[in-house]
Coordinates of C-alpha atoms and ligand atoms in Angstrom, one line a residue:
M1 CA 5.9 18.9 16.6
T2 CA 8.7 18.3 14.8
K3 CA 10.5 20.8 12.5
T4 CA 10.2 19.0 8.7
I5 CA 12.5 20.0 6.0
L6 CA 11.2 19.6 2.5
I7 CA 13.2 18.3 0.1
N8 CA 12.1 18.4 -3.4
I9 CA 13.7 16.0 -5.9
D10 CA 13.4 15.1 -9.3
K11 CA 13.3 11.4 -10.3
D12 CA 14.1 12.0 -13.8
N13 CA 17.2 13.9 -12.8
I14 CA 18.3 13.0 -9.2
D15 CA 20.4 16.3 -7.3
T16 CA 22.4 13.6 -5.5
K17 CA 23.6 16.2 -3.1
K18 CA 19.9 17.3 -2.1
L19 CA 19.4 13.2 -1.4
K20 CA 22.5 12.8 0.5
H21 CA 21.0 15.1 2.8
A22 CA 18.2 13.3 3.5
A23 CA 20.5 9.9 3.8
E24 CA 22.4 11.8 6.4
I25 CA 19.2 12.5 8.7
L26 CA 18.4 8.4 8.0
R27 CA 22.1 7.7 9.6
A28 CA 21.4 9.9 11.8
G29 CA 18.1 8.2 13.6
G30 CA 16.1 10.2 11.6
T31 CA 12.5 9.6 10.0
V32 CA 12.5 10.8 6.0
T33 CA 9.4 9.9 4.1
F34 CA 10.4 9.1 -0.2
P35 CA 8.6 8.1 -2.9
T36 CA 8.6 4.3 -4.0
E37 CA 6.9 2.8 -6.9
T38 CA 4.1 1.4 -5.1
V39 CA 3.1 4.3 -2.6
Y40 CA 5.3 7.3 -0.5
G41 CA 7.1 5.3 2.6
L42 CA 8.0 6.6 5.8
G43 CA 11.7 5.4 6.8
A44 CA 13.7 5.2 9.4
N45 CA 17.2 3.0 10.1
A46 CA 15.5 -0.4 10.6
L47 CA 18.8 -1.6 13.1
D48 CA 18.2 1.7 14.9
I49 CA 15.5 0.8 17.9
N50 CA 14.5 4.4 18.6
A51 CA 14.6 5.7 15.0
V52 CA 12.2 3.0 14.5
K53 CA 9.7 3.6 17.1
K54 CA 9.5 7.4 15.6
I55 CA 7.7 5.9 12.7
F56 CA 5.2 4.0 14.9
E57 CA 4.5 7.3 16.8
A58 CA 4.8 9.4 13.5
K59 CA 1.8 7.0 11.8
G60 CA -0.4 6.1 15.2
R61 CA 0.6 2.6 14.3
P62 CA 0.1 -0.5 16.3
S63 CA 3.0 -1.9 18.3
D64 CA 2.1 -5.4 16.6
N65 CA 2.1 -4.4 13.2
P66 CA 5.3 -5.3 11.8
L67 CA 7.1 -3.1 9.3
I68 CA 8.5 -4.2 6.1
I69 CA 12.6 -3.4 5.6
H70 CA 13.8 -2.1 2.5
I71 CA 16.9 -2.8 0.9
S72 CA 18.9 -1.3 -2.2
N73 CA 21.7 -4.6 -2.5
Y74 CA 22.1 -8.3 -1.9
E75 CA 24.7 -8.0 0.7
D76 CA 21.8 -6.4 3.6
L77 CA 19.3 -9.6 2.3
N78 CA 22.3 -12.2 3.7
E79 CA 23.0 -9.9 6.7
L80 CA 19.2 -10.0 7.6
V81 CA 18.0 -13.5 7.0
L82 CA 18.8 -16.6 8.2
E83 CA 18.6 -18.4 4.8
I84 CA 17.3 -17.3 1.3
P85 CA 14.9 -20.7 0.5
K86 CA 15.6 -22.1 -3.4
N87 CA 12.6 -20.7 -4.7
A88 CA 13.3 -17.0 -3.3
E89 CA 16.1 -16.9 -5.6
K90 CA 14.0 -17.4 -8.9
I91 CA 11.4 -14.6 -7.6
I92 CA 13.8 -12.6 -6.6
N93 CA 15.6 -12.6 -9.9
E94 CA 12.5 -11.7 -11.4
F95 CA 10.5 -9.1 -9.5
W96 CA 13.3 -7.3 -7.6
P97 CA 14.1 -4.5 -7.3
G98 CA 9.7 -3.8 -8.0
P99 CA 6.6 -4.2 -6.0
L100 CA 6.9 -7.7 -4.1
T101 CA 7.7 -8.2 -0.5
L102 CA 8.9 -11.4 0.5
I103 CA 8.8 -12.7 4.5
F104 CA 12.2 -15.0 5.2
N105 CA 13.2 -16.3 8.7
K106 CA 14.9 -13.4 10.5
S107 CA 18.5 -13.5 11.4
S108 CA 19.6 -12.2 14.9
I109 CA 20.3 -8.4 13.9
V110 CA 16.8 -7.7 13.1
P111 CA 15.2 -5.9 16.1
G112 CA 12.1 -7.3 17.8
I113 CA 10.3 -4.0 16.9
I114 CA 10.4 -4.0 13.1
T115 CA 8.9 -7.9 13.2
G116 CA 6.5 -7.3 16.0
G117 CA 7.7 -10.1 17.8
L118 CA 7.9 -12.7 15.0
N119 CA 10.6 -14.6 14.2
T120 CA 10.2 -13.8 10.2
V121 CA 10.8 -10.3 8.3
A122 CA 9.4 -9.1 5.6
I123 CA 11.7 -7.1 2.9
R124 CA 11.3 -5.4 -0.2
M125 CA 13.9 -4.0 -2.7
P126 CA 11.7 -0.8 -4.4
A127 CA 12.7 0.0 -7.9
H128 CA 11.5 3.7 -7.9
P129 CA 15.1 5.7 -8.3
I130 CA 14.6 7.8 -5.5
A131 CA 13.9 5.1 -2.9
K132 CA 17.1 2.9 -4.7
L133 CA 19.4 5.7 -4.5
L134 CA 18.1 7.5 -0.8
I135 CA 19.2 3.5 0.3
E136 CA 22.0 2.8 -1.1
L137 CA 23.0 6.3 0.2
A138 CA 22.2 6.0 3.8
K139 CA 24.3 2.6 3.5
V140 CA 21.2 1.3 6.0
P141 CA 18.5 -0.9 5.4
V142 CA 15.0 1.5 6.0
A143 CA 12.1 0.4 7.6
A144 CA 9.5 2.0 6.0
P145 CA 5.7 1.6 6.2
S146 CA 3.3 3.9 3.9
A147 CA 3.5 7.5 4.8
N148 CA 0.3 8.0 5.7
L149 CA -1.6 8.5 9.4
S150 CA -2.5 4.7 11.0
G151 CA -6.1 3.6 9.0
K152 CA -5.7 6.5 6.0
P153 CA -5.7 5.6 2.4
S154 CA -1.9 5.4 1.4
P155 CA -0.1 8.3 -0.2
T156 CA 0.1 8.4 -3.7
K157 CA 0.7 11.9 -4.2
E158 CA 3.8 14.7 -1.9
K159 CA 0.3 16.5 -0.7
H160 CA -1.1 13.4 0.8
V161 CA 2.0 12.9 2.8
K162 CA 2.2 16.4 3.7
D163 CA -1.3 16.7 4.5
D164 CA -0.4 13.8 6.7
L165 CA 2.5 14.0 8.2
M166 CA 4.0 17.3 8.0
G167 CA 5.1 18.1 11.6
R168 CA 5.6 14.5 12.5
V169 CA 8.7 13.7 10.7
D170 CA 12.1 15.2 10.0
A171 CA 11.9 15.4 6.1
I172 CA 9.8 14.7 3.3
V173 CA 11.1 14.1 0.3
C174 CA 9.2 15.0 -2.7
G175 CA 9.4 13.0 -5.7
G176 CA 6.0 13.2 -7.8
D177 CA 3.4 10.8 -7.7
T178 CA 3.9 7.0 -7.2
A179 CA 3.2 4.7 -10.6
V180 CA 1.9 1.5 -9.1
G181 CA -0.7 3.3 -6.3
V182 CA -1.3 0.1 -4.1
E183 CA 0.9 -1.2 -1.9
S184 CA 3.7 -4.1 -2.7
T185 CA 2.5 -7.9 -2.7
V186 CA 3.6 -9.6 0.5
L187 CA 4.3 -13.2 -0.2
D188 CA 5.6 -15.6 2.3
I189 CA 8.2 -18.3 0.9
T190 CA 9.0 -19.7 4.4
S191 CA 6.8 -22.7 3.7
D192 CA 7.1 -25.2 0.4
I193 CA 4.2 -23.7 -1.1
P194 CA 4.5 -19.5 -0.9
M195 CA 1.5 -17.7 0.1
I196 CA 0.4 -14.3 -0.7
L197 CA -0.3 -12.5 2.6
R198 CA -1.8 -9.4 1.2
P199 CA -2.1 -8.7 -2.6
G200 CA -0.3 -5.9 -4.6
G201 CA 1.5 -4.9 -7.4
V202 CA 2.7 -7.9 -8.6
T203 CA -0.3 -10.5 -9.3
K204 CA -1.0 -14.1 -8.3
E205 CA -0.9 -14.7 -11.9
E206 CA 2.8 -13.3 -12.6
L207 CA 4.1 -15.0 -9.6
E208 CA 2.8 -18.1 -10.7
R209 CA 4.1 -17.8 -14.1
I210 CA 7.7 -18.1 -12.6
I211 CA 7.7 -20.2 -9.9
G212 CA 4.2 -22.8 -10.3
R213 CA 1.7 -22.7 -7.5
V214 CA 0.8 -20.1 -5.1
E215 CA -1.6 -20.1 -2.4
V216 CA -3.3 -17.1 -1.1
D217 CA -4.0 -17.0 2.5
P218 CA -8.0 -17.5 2.9
A219 CA -8.6 -14.2 4.9
I220 CA -7.9 -12.4 2.3
E221 CA -9.1 -13.7 -0.7
G222 CA -12.7 -13.9 -2.2
T223 CA -15.5 -12.4 -0.2
Q224 CA -13.1 -11.3 2.5
K225 CA -14.6 -13.3 5.8
K226 CA -14.5 -10.6 8.4
H227 CA -14.0 -14.0 11.2
L228 CA -10.6 -15.5 9.7
I229 CA -7.8 -13.9 11.3
P230 CA -5.1 -13.2 8.1
K231 CA -1.5 -14.3 8.7
S232 CA -0.1 -11.1 8.5
P233 CA -0.8 -9.4 11.2
G234 CA -1.6 -5.5 10.0
M235 CA -4.1 -7.1 7.6
K236 CA -6.7 -7.3 10.8
Y237 CA -6.7 -3.3 10.7
T238 CA -8.8 -1.2 9.3
H239 CA -7.0 0.5 6.8
Y240 CA -7.5 3.0 3.6
S241 CA -10.2 4.8 5.5
P242 CA -11.9 8.0 4.2
N243 CA -13.8 10.2 6.5
A244 CA -16.7 9.1 4.7
D245 CA -19.0 5.8 5.2
V246 CA -17.9 3.8 1.8
I247 CA -20.2 0.9 0.4
L248 CA -19.4 -1.4 -2.4
L249 CA -21.8 -2.8 -4.9
S250 CA -20.8 -6.2 -6.5
G251 CA -22.8 -7.8 -9.3
D252 CA -23.6 -6.9 -13.0
L253 CA -22.7 -4.0 -13.7
E254 CA -26.2 -2.8 -14.7
D255 CA -27.4 -4.0 -11.6
I256 CA -24.4 -2.1 -9.7
I257 CA -25.4 1.0 -11.3
T258 CA -29.0 0.5 -10.6
G259 CA -28.2 0.3 -6.9
I260 CA -26.0 2.9 -6.4
E261 CA -28.4 5.4 -8.2
K262 CA -31.1 4.1 -6.0
I263 CA -29.1 4.5 -2.8
R264 CA -28.0 8.0 -4.1
K265 CA -31.1 9.1 -4.4
D266 CA -32.4 7.8 -1.3
K267 CA -29.2 9.3 0.7
E268 CA -29.7 12.8 -0.8
D269 CA -32.8 13.1 0.3
N270 CA -31.9 12.6 3.7
G271 CA -29.4 15.3 3.3
Y272 CA -26.5 13.3 2.9
R273 CA -23.3 14.3 0.5
V274 CA -23.3 11.1 -1.8
G275 CA -19.4 10.3 -3.7
I276 CA -19.9 8.1 -6.6
M277 CA -16.6 6.0 -7.1
A278 CA -17.2 5.4 -11.1
T279 CA -15.1 4.1 -14.1
D280 CA -14.7 5.7 -17.5
E281 CA -17.4 3.2 -18.9
T282 CA -20.2 4.0 -16.7
K283 CA -19.4 7.9 -14.9
D284 CA -21.9 9.4 -17.4
K285 CA -25.0 7.0 -16.2
Y286 CA -25.4 8.7 -12.8
E287 CA -27.7 11.6 -12.5
G288 CA -26.5 12.9 -9.4
G289 CA -23.9 12.9 -6.3
I290 CA -20.4 14.1 -7.3
V291 CA -19.0 11.3 -9.7
I292 CA -15.5 10.4 -9.9
S293 CA -14.1 7.8 -12.3
L294 CA -11.3 5.9 -11.5
G295 CA -10.0 5.1 -15.3
S296 CA -11.2 2.4 -17.4
R297 CA -12.1 -0.7 -16.4
S298 CA -10.0 -2.1 -19.4
N299 CA -6.9 -0.5 -17.5
L300 CA -6.7 -2.0 -13.9
E301 CA -3.4 -0.6 -13.6
T302 CA -4.8 3.0 -13.9
V303 CA -7.5 2.1 -11.7
A304 CA -5.2 0.9 -9.1
S305 CA -2.6 4.0 -9.2
N306 CA -6.3 6.6 -8.7
L307 CA -7.9 4.5 -6.2
F308 CA -6.3 6.1 -2.8
K309 CA -6.1 9.9 -4.7
V310 CA -9.9 9.4 -5.2
L311 CA -11.0 8.2 -1.7
R312 CA -9.0 11.4 -0.4
E313 CA -10.6 13.4 -2.9
F314 CA -14.0 12.3 -1.5
D315 CA -12.9 13.5 2.0
E316 CA -11.6 17.3 0.5
K317 CA -15.2 17.5 -0.9
N318 CA -16.7 16.6 2.3
I319 CA -18.9 13.3 1.4
D320 CA -20.9 11.8 3.6
V321 CA -20.9 8.5 2.2
I322 CA -19.2 7.3 -0.9
L323 CA -20.9 4.7 -3.2
A324 CA -18.4 2.4 -5.1
E325 CA -17.9 -0.2 -8.1
T326 CA -16.6 -3.3 -7.8
F327 CA -14.0 -5.7 -9.7
E328 CA -13.5 -8.5 -10.5
E329 CA -10.7 -10.6 -8.1
K330 CA -8.5 -11.0 -11.0
G331 CA -4.8 -10.1 -11.5
L332 CA -4.5 -6.4 -10.0
G333 CA -8.5 -6.7 -9.4
Q334 CA -7.4 -8.5 -6.6
A335 CA -5.6 -5.8 -5.2
I336 CA -7.9 -3.3 -5.8
M337 CA -10.5 -5.1 -3.9
N338 CA -8.9 -6.1 -1.0
R339 CA -8.2 -2.3 -0.6
L340 CA -11.9 -1.0 -1.5
I341 CA -13.3 -3.7 1.2
K342 CA -11.0 -2.3 3.7
A343 CA -11.7 0.9 2.9
A344 CA -15.7 -0.3 3.2
G345 CA -14.9 -2.1 6.2
Y346 CA -16.6 -5.0 4.6
N347 CA -19.9 -3.1 3.5
I348 CA -20.6 -4.9 0.3
L349 CA -24.1 -5.2 -0.7
K350 CA -24.8 -8.1 -3.4
V351 CA -26.9 -6.6 -6.1
Ligands
AMP1 P1 3.0 -1.2 5.1 O1 4.1 -1.3 5.1 O2 1.8 -0.5 5.9 O3 2.2 -1.1 4.0 O4 2.3 -2.9 5.8 C1 3.4 -3.9 6.1 C2 2.7 -4.9 5.8 O5 3.5 -5.9 5.5 C3 1.5 -5.3 6.9 O6 0.6 -5.6 6.3 C4 2.4 -6.5 7.7 O7 1.6 -6.8 8.4 C5 3.0 -7.3 6.5 N1 4.3 -7.8 7.5 C6 5.5 -7.4 7.7 N2 6.2 -8.1 8.5 C7 5.2 -9.3 8.3 C8 6.0 -10.9 8.5 N3 7.1 -10.9 9.2 N4 5.2 -11.5 8.7 C9 3.8 -11.6 7.7 N5 3.4 -9.8 7.4 C10 4.1 -8.8 7.9
MG2 MG1 0.1 0.7 5.4

């Protein structure tokens, strides 16, 4: 057990002295969780192998799942990468700081433990004021995966971080709910045509508006065929799993509602506690089960920001089976569906 200190910071009125304490822990080789605009991160000095090891231990993360390095300025980028491709500058100017991670060829100072032995490195400049200032004060690049136990839904609230990592990290910086709610988009820019390896906070459509054609790793696109091996090592792992079994229903919305009702009755007759992950438009159409709405279908930002919180809420209510509606894989819908499909372990029922 590690003694975890809690540091409360108001993101709109940051107490620099308090945040400096967290930065010193990072500099000294400790682990600190902190809010970013996507989800909470679990950080350590990216250039200190022993510190990075503590991230893997605290999360129970497989050692071949590489980490994203978070930076606060462009000098750090130059030191961490071999070269900055031409199209990268346009992307960086448009989307950094923000929820977009870029894959570069790595420089020799990046330890292999960060990249899972790959020659490439994932880098992001977060926009959240606490994350930005913390990294700046630490004066080191900060490796930071999501601050959850491996396999669990990513944390979007302080409580989620405490539930998963109290006693496992040196400090928890509490800074309110995260805004985007799904992780960053991971974009590989080492090839001529950039490729999305993980859909996230920045959409394919937004990227294409700035840089033209963007590909999506076929292993994560569309129906997400289980047999394809994703290019991003971490994408092969079970993710976002609540304790309950998750079943997704896809098809026309009316058919989804009918399908969910049918399975709900059947499951409840057999003694299961059923949760229904619904939307504002549908939530009143279910006649039983514990119904939680993700928000309106016309506001995917809200749906994304509520997704992980709602998955965890069903666990708190000891639900056995979650029946979930699905979304069109367009815009932010691509990231939402990617996370839902992972949460369901590819358990999708076409109705
Ligand atoms: P997390 O920090 O838990 O949100 O996960 C980081 C994601 O970035 C995982 O899916 C990793 O596989 C991916 N990633 C990190 N480094 C690389 C890299 N060099 N090449 C491809 N994907 C990477
Ligand atoms: Mg994660």
